[in-house]
Structure formats: structure tokens, C-alpha cells
Short mmCIF file of C-alpha atoms in Angstrom, two decimals:
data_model
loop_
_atom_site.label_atom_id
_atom_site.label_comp_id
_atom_site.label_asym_id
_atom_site.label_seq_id
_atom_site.Cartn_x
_atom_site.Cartn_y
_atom_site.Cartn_z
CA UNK Y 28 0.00 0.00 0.00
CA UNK Y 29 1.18 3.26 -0.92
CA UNK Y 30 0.82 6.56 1.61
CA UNK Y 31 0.67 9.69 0.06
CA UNK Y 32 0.49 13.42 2.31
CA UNK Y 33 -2.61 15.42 0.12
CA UNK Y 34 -1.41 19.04 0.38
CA UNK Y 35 -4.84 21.77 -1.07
CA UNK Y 36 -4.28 25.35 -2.23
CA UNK Y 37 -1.17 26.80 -0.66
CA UNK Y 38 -0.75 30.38 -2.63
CA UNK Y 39 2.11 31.66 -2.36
CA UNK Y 40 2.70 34.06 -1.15
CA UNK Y 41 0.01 34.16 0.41
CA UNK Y 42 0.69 30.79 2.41
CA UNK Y 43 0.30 29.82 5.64
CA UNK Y 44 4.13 29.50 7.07
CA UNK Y 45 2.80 27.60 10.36
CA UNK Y 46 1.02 24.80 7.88
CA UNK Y 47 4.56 25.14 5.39
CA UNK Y 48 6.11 24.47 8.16
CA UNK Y 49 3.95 21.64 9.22
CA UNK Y 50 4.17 20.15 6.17
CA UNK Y 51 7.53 19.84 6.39
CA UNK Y 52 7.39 18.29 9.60
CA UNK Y 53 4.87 15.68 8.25
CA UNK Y 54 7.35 14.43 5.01
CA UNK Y 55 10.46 14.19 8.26
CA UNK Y 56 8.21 11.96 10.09
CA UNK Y 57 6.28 9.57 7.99
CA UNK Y 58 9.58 7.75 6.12
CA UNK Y 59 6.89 5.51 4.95
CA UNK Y 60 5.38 8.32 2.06
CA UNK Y 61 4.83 7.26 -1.19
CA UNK Y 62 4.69 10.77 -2.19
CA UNK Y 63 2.92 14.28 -2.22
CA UNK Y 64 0.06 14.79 -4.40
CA UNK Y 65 -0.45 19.23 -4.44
CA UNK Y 66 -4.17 19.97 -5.04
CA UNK Y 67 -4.96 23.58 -6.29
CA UNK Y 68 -3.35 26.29 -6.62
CA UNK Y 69 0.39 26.25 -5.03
CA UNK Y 70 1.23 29.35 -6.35
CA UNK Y 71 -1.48 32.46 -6.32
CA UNK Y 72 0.30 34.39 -9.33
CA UNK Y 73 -2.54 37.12 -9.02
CA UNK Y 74 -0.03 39.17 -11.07
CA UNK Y 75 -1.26 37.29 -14.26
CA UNK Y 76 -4.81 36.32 -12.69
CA UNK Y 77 -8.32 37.29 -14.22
CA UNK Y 78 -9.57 38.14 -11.06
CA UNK Y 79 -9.41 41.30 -9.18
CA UNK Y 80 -6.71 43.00 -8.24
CA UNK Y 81 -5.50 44.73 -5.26
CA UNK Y 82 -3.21 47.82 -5.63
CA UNK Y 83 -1.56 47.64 -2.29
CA UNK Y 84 0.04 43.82 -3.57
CA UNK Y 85 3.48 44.71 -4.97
CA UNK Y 86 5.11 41.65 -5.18
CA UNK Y 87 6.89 40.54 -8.04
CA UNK Y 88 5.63 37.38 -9.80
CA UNK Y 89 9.32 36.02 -9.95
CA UNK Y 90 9.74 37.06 -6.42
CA UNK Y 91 6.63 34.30 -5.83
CA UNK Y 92 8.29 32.18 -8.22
CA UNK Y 93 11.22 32.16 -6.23
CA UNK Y 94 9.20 31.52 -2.90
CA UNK Y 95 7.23 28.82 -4.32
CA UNK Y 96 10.99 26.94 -5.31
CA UNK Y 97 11.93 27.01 -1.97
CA UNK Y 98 9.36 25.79 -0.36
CA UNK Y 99 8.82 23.09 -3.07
CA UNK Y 100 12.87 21.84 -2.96
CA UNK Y 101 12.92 22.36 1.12
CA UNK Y 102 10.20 19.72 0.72
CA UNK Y 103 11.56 17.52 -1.95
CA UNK Y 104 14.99 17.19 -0.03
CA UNK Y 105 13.23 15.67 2.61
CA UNK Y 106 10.59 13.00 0.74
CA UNK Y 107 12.42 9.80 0.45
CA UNK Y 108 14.15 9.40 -2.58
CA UNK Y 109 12.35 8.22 -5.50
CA UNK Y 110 8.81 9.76 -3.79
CA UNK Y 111 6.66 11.68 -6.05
CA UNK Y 112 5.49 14.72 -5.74
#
């Protein structure tokens, strides 16, 4: 049987760091994961988005870009080789 941690909607950079952080915590303590599966929308890019906009958000979309790696590779380096994510 395969485990797998189900992670919804994180938009960064809009994320929670207390359930990033979690997260993390989760992939360190269950060796036995099979893998991540990421439902939604991991990265908010509301830069590009269709939807309103608020003025007072001045972030960069490559600065998000650059968030979203991290997070993404600080969680990869801990999955068990050969997980998926």
C-alpha cells in the first residue's frame, strides 16, 4: 500500500508558514510516504490572474516564483528518494 500526504491550495505568497512548516514536519516523520500529491493552486500568481486585483500587492511574480521553489525543494529534499510529488 502506498501513503501519500494530500497538500490543497497553498498560494504563495500568500501561504500559511505555520502549515509550510507543518508540512515539512509531516514528510520528516512519515519515512513511509509514497509521495505528495499538491491539489490547487500552489502558487497564487494574481499578477497574471483574471480576477481582481488589489493595488496595495506589490510583489513581483518572480519574487513568488522564487518563494514557491523554496518551499517546493525544502520539501523535496526531505521525501524519500524516488517519492513523487
Amino acid at each position: 500500500m502506498q501513503t501519500y500526504l494530500i497538500v490543497p491550495d497553498i498560494h504563495v505568497p500568500f501561504h500559511d508558514i505555520k502549515a509550510v512548516k507543518l508540512v515539512t514536519k509531516l514528510i520528516k516523520e512519515l519515512p513511509q510516504l509514497s509521495g505528495m500529491v499538491m491539489l490547487g493552486d500552489f502558487l497564487d500568481a494574481f499578477q497574471i490572474s483574471t480576477y481582481s486585483k488589489d493595488p496595495s500587492r506589490r510583489n513581483l511574480l518572480a519574487e513568488d516564483i522564487e518563494d514557491f521553489k523554496q518551499i517546493l525543494n525544502e520539501w523535496s529534499r526531505n521525501l524519500k528518494e524516488g517519492s513523487n510529488i
